[in-house]
Short mmCIF file of C-alpha atoms in Angstrom, two decimals:
data_model
loop_
_atom_site.label_atom_id
_atom_site.label_comp_id
_atom_site.label_asym_id
_atom_site.label_seq_id
_atom_site.Cartn_x
_atom_site.Cartn_y
_atom_site.Cartn_z
CA MET V 1 -22.44 -2.00 -22.50
CA GLN V 2 -20.18 1.22 -23.57
CA LEU V 3 -22.03 4.37 -24.32
CA GLU V 4 -19.94 6.79 -26.59
CA THR V 5 -20.59 10.34 -25.80
CA THR V 6 -20.03 13.53 -27.93
CA SER V 7 -17.33 14.77 -25.67
CA GLY V 8 -15.26 11.69 -26.71
CA VAL V 9 -15.72 9.77 -23.29
CA SER V 10 -16.89 6.15 -23.33
CA LEU V 11 -18.94 5.22 -20.46
CA SER V 12 -19.67 1.83 -18.93
CA VAL V 13 -23.30 1.50 -18.58
CA ARG V 14 -25.51 -1.33 -17.07
CA ILE V 15 -29.14 -1.76 -17.49
CA PHE V 16 -31.27 -3.40 -14.86
CA LYS V 17 -34.61 -4.46 -16.48
CA PRO V 18 -37.86 -5.38 -14.42
CA THR V 19 -38.40 -9.26 -14.27
CA SER V 20 -41.06 -10.75 -16.42
CA ASN V 21 -43.47 -11.21 -13.42
CA VAL V 22 -44.01 -7.57 -12.53
CA VAL V 23 -45.58 -4.64 -14.36
CA GLU V 24 -43.19 -2.38 -16.07
CA LYS V 25 -43.53 1.15 -14.66
CA PRO V 26 -43.47 4.26 -17.09
CA VAL V 27 -40.24 5.76 -15.46
CA VAL V 28 -36.50 4.96 -15.79
CA MET V 29 -34.50 5.35 -12.97
CA VAL V 30 -30.81 6.88 -13.64
CA LEU V 31 -28.54 6.41 -10.51
CA VAL V 32 -25.37 8.59 -10.15
CA HIS V 33 -22.74 7.17 -8.04
CA GLN V 34 -20.58 8.64 -5.20
CA TYR V 35 -17.26 10.60 -5.61
CA SER V 36 -15.03 9.18 -8.08
CA LYS V 37 -11.76 10.28 -6.29
CA MET V 38 -13.09 8.54 -3.19
CA GLY V 39 -13.67 5.10 -4.77
CA GLY V 40 -17.07 5.87 -5.97
CA CYS V 41 -18.43 3.53 -8.71
CA GLN V 42 -21.48 1.98 -10.23
CA GLU V 43 -21.10 -1.10 -8.38
CA LEU V 44 -21.88 0.52 -5.06
CA MET V 45 -25.50 1.28 -6.64
CA ARG V 46 -26.13 -2.19 -7.84
CA GLY V 47 -28.20 -3.14 -4.61
CA MET V 48 -30.39 -0.20 -5.04
CA ALA V 49 -30.67 -1.08 -8.86
CA TYR V 50 -31.81 -4.52 -8.40
CA ARG V 51 -34.35 -3.85 -5.72
CA LEU V 52 -35.79 -1.06 -8.26
CA ALA V 53 -35.93 -3.29 -11.17
CA ALA V 54 -37.65 -5.81 -9.17
CA LYS V 55 -40.34 -3.28 -8.37
CA GLY V 56 -40.86 -2.68 -12.19
CA PHE V 57 -38.51 0.04 -12.69
CA THR V 58 -35.99 0.05 -15.33
CA THR V 59 -32.73 1.44 -13.79
CA ILE V 60 -29.53 2.53 -15.09
CA THR V 61 -26.13 2.64 -13.47
CA PHE V 62 -22.91 3.69 -14.95
CA ASP V 63 -19.44 4.66 -13.96
CA LEU V 64 -18.65 8.20 -14.54
CA ARG V 65 -15.54 9.26 -16.55
CA GLY V 66 -12.21 7.64 -15.50
CA VAL V 67 -13.90 5.26 -13.22
CA GLY V 68 -14.19 1.35 -14.07
CA GLY V 69 -14.63 0.86 -17.60
CA SER V 70 -15.20 4.52 -18.55
CA THR V 71 -12.49 6.24 -20.16
CA GLY V 72 -11.39 10.13 -19.54
CA LYS V 73 -10.40 11.49 -16.23
CA PRO V 74 -12.32 12.19 -13.07
CA THR V 75 -12.34 15.86 -11.96
CA LEU V 76 -12.19 17.41 -8.70
CA THR V 77 -15.47 19.25 -8.66
CA GLY V 78 -17.66 17.06 -10.85
CA THR V 79 -18.01 19.76 -13.43
CA ALA V 80 -17.24 17.62 -16.48
CA GLU V 81 -18.81 14.59 -14.85
CA VAL V 82 -22.28 16.51 -15.29
CA GLN V 83 -22.05 16.08 -19.02
CA ASP V 84 -21.58 12.23 -18.35
CA VAL V 85 -24.96 12.41 -16.63
CA VAL V 86 -26.60 14.49 -19.46
CA ALA V 87 -25.19 11.97 -22.03
CA VAL V 88 -26.88 9.00 -20.21
CA CYS V 89 -30.24 10.67 -19.73
CA ARG V 90 -30.24 11.80 -23.19
CA TRP V 91 -29.48 8.11 -24.44
CA VAL V 92 -32.21 6.92 -22.17
CA SER V 93 -34.85 9.44 -23.62
CA GLN V 94 -33.95 8.18 -27.30
CA HIS V 95 -33.80 4.45 -26.48
CA PHE V 96 -36.49 3.45 -23.97
CA LEU V 97 -40.24 3.69 -24.16
CA ALA V 98 -40.53 5.18 -20.73
CA ARG V 99 -39.47 8.62 -21.54
CA SER V 100 -39.68 9.90 -18.12
CA ILE V 101 -36.63 9.96 -15.86
CA VAL V 102 -36.00 10.39 -12.24
CA LEU V 103 -32.26 11.10 -11.43
CA ILE V 104 -30.82 9.76 -8.26
CA GLY V 105 -27.43 10.89 -6.90
CA SER V 106 -25.57 9.46 -3.96
CA SER V 107 -23.18 11.57 -1.88
CA ALA V 108 -21.13 13.67 -4.46
CA GLY V 109 -23.26 12.07 -7.22
CA ALA V 110 -26.09 14.16 -5.70
CA PRO V 111 -24.72 17.64 -6.64
CA ILE V 112 -23.56 16.26 -9.86
CA ALA V 113 -27.02 14.73 -10.90
CA GLY V 114 -28.59 17.88 -9.64
CA ALA V 115 -26.75 20.13 -11.85
CA ALA V 116 -28.10 18.12 -15.06
CA ILE V 117 -31.75 18.25 -13.82
CA GLU V 118 -32.76 21.03 -16.21
CA THR V 119 -31.05 19.59 -19.21
CA LEU V 120 -33.61 17.46 -20.69
CA LYS V 121 -37.52 17.86 -20.39
CA GLU V 122 -37.64 14.02 -19.80
CA VAL V 123 -36.17 14.37 -16.32
CA VAL V 124 -39.23 14.71 -14.37
CA GLY V 125 -37.97 14.55 -10.62
CA TYR V 126 -34.85 14.42 -8.68
CA VAL V 127 -33.68 12.24 -5.54
CA SER V 128 -30.59 13.16 -3.43
CA LEU V 129 -29.12 10.65 -1.01
CA GLY V 130 -26.82 12.29 1.26
CA TYR V 131 -26.31 15.60 -0.44
CA PRO V 132 -23.09 17.38 0.76
CA PHE V 133 -24.17 20.76 1.63
CA GLY V 134 -21.61 21.40 4.38
CA ILE V 135 -19.07 24.24 4.16
CA LEU V 136 -15.97 22.02 3.30
CA SER V 137 -18.14 20.14 0.66
CA SER V 138 -19.47 23.26 -0.89
CA VAL V 139 -15.74 24.15 -1.59
CA LEU V 140 -15.68 21.34 -4.15
CA PHE V 141 -19.52 20.88 -5.19
CA GLY V 142 -21.14 24.26 -4.23
CA ARG V 143 -21.00 25.55 -7.83
CA HIS V 144 -23.84 22.69 -8.43
CA ASN V 145 -26.12 23.80 -5.84
CA LYS V 146 -27.88 26.75 -7.66
CA VAL V 147 -29.07 24.83 -10.61
CA CYS V 148 -30.50 22.03 -8.35
CA LEU V 149 -32.20 24.27 -5.70
CA GLN V 150 -33.72 26.79 -8.36
CA SER V 151 -35.20 24.12 -10.49
CA GLN V 152 -39.02 23.86 -10.26
CA LYS V 153 -38.90 20.25 -10.85
CA PRO V 154 -39.97 17.86 -7.84
CA LYS V 155 -36.98 17.18 -5.55
CA LEU V 156 -36.55 14.84 -2.52
CA PHE V 157 -33.55 15.08 -0.31
CA VAL V 158 -32.66 11.99 1.86
CA MET V 159 -29.91 12.43 4.72
CA GLY V 160 -28.86 10.65 7.82
CA THR V 161 -28.99 12.68 11.04
CA ASN V 162 -25.51 11.87 11.94
CA ASP V 163 -24.40 12.79 8.51
CA GLY V 164 -20.65 13.92 9.04
CA PHE V 165 -20.66 16.39 5.93
CA THR V 166 -24.14 18.21 6.42
CA SER V 167 -25.79 18.81 9.50
CA VAL V 168 -29.74 18.53 9.65
CA GLU V 169 -29.65 22.35 10.21
CA GLN V 170 -27.57 22.92 7.19
CA LEU V 171 -29.72 20.82 5.05
CA GLU V 172 -33.07 22.64 6.28
CA SER V 173 -31.46 26.04 5.49
CA LYS V 174 -30.71 25.08 1.88
CA LEU V 175 -33.95 23.58 1.35
CA LYS V 176 -35.69 26.83 2.54
CA THR V 177 -34.24 28.47 -0.42
CA ALA V 178 -35.39 25.83 -2.91
CA ALA V 179 -38.00 26.42 -5.71
CA GLY V 180 -41.09 24.07 -6.56
CA ARG V 181 -41.92 20.90 -4.81
CA VAL V 182 -39.38 19.85 -2.09
CA GLU V 183 -39.50 17.08 0.23
CA LYS V 184 -36.92 15.60 2.82
CA ARG V 185 -36.61 12.44 4.58
CA LEU V 186 -34.22 12.33 7.76
CA VAL V 187 -32.75 8.87 8.62
CA GLN V 188 -32.57 8.63 12.40
CA GLY V 189 -28.80 7.88 13.57
CA ALA V 190 -27.36 7.24 10.11
CA GLY V 191 -23.90 8.57 9.11
CA HIS V 192 -22.94 9.76 5.66
CA PHE V 193 -21.14 6.51 4.69
CA GLU V 194 -23.28 4.26 6.58
CA MET V 195 -26.21 5.45 4.65
CA GLU V 196 -24.54 4.27 1.55
CA GLY V 197 -24.35 0.80 2.78
CA PRO V 198 -26.47 -2.21 1.53
CA GLN V 199 -28.27 -2.18 5.11
CA TYR V 200 -30.09 0.90 4.12
CA ASP V 201 -30.71 -0.03 0.23
CA ASP V 202 -34.57 -1.15 1.13
CA GLN V 203 -35.21 2.10 2.98
CA MET V 204 -33.59 4.04 0.23
CA VAL V 205 -35.60 2.26 -2.54
CA GLU V 206 -38.73 2.82 -0.53
CA TYR V 207 -38.23 6.49 -0.44
CA ILE V 208 -37.42 6.58 -4.16
CA ILE V 209 -40.41 4.68 -5.12
CA THR V 210 -42.85 6.53 -3.14
CA PHE V 211 -41.56 9.75 -4.50
CA ALA V 212 -41.28 8.51 -8.28
CA GLU V 213 -45.11 7.11 -8.04
CA SER V 214 -46.24 10.40 -6.69
CA LEU V 215 -45.11 12.13 -9.86
CA GLN V 216 -47.47 9.90 -11.89
CA ARG V 217 -50.40 11.07 -10.30
#
């Protein structure tokens, strides 16, 4: 389906609904894909989306502006794309009975999603998969870090120990400055792009579900 935003951009959105044989969870997962300028698109999130839906979570994927069936132009720093995330989350809050949203961003999608965390009260938690905290990555995406890290909302950061963009030390240093509840999961031996691959979908989904369910207790 196409979602028309107030900024004039039309976003290509896909809804993954739980199957009839599972109990639907009171949380909607919104997945934000990797860097548009390096081939990121919602198709790369499909494996996780199917798995989350199979566990009872309505899950939304979408193409950021200028990708796939979405109109507009991608930006270098992801600044305009933050508004795409906000538009999708606002639409979810208006059209789904499960009003709680967990935002999940992969790679460059992590800082973009993180920058939207405080825009809607319905967003109750945030998951980062491979947040690019490294020095070179921060030239592009560092402007988004403050909003994400200073939010009091619960946050989970997942990273491979062989991530080429962010070292474990850099991740831990950043998380020491974070507010609110902060958790991390390290995937031993996984590289940045490797962790985005389908062989890690089950593990990522397990982390996401455990975190999301902890928010409902």
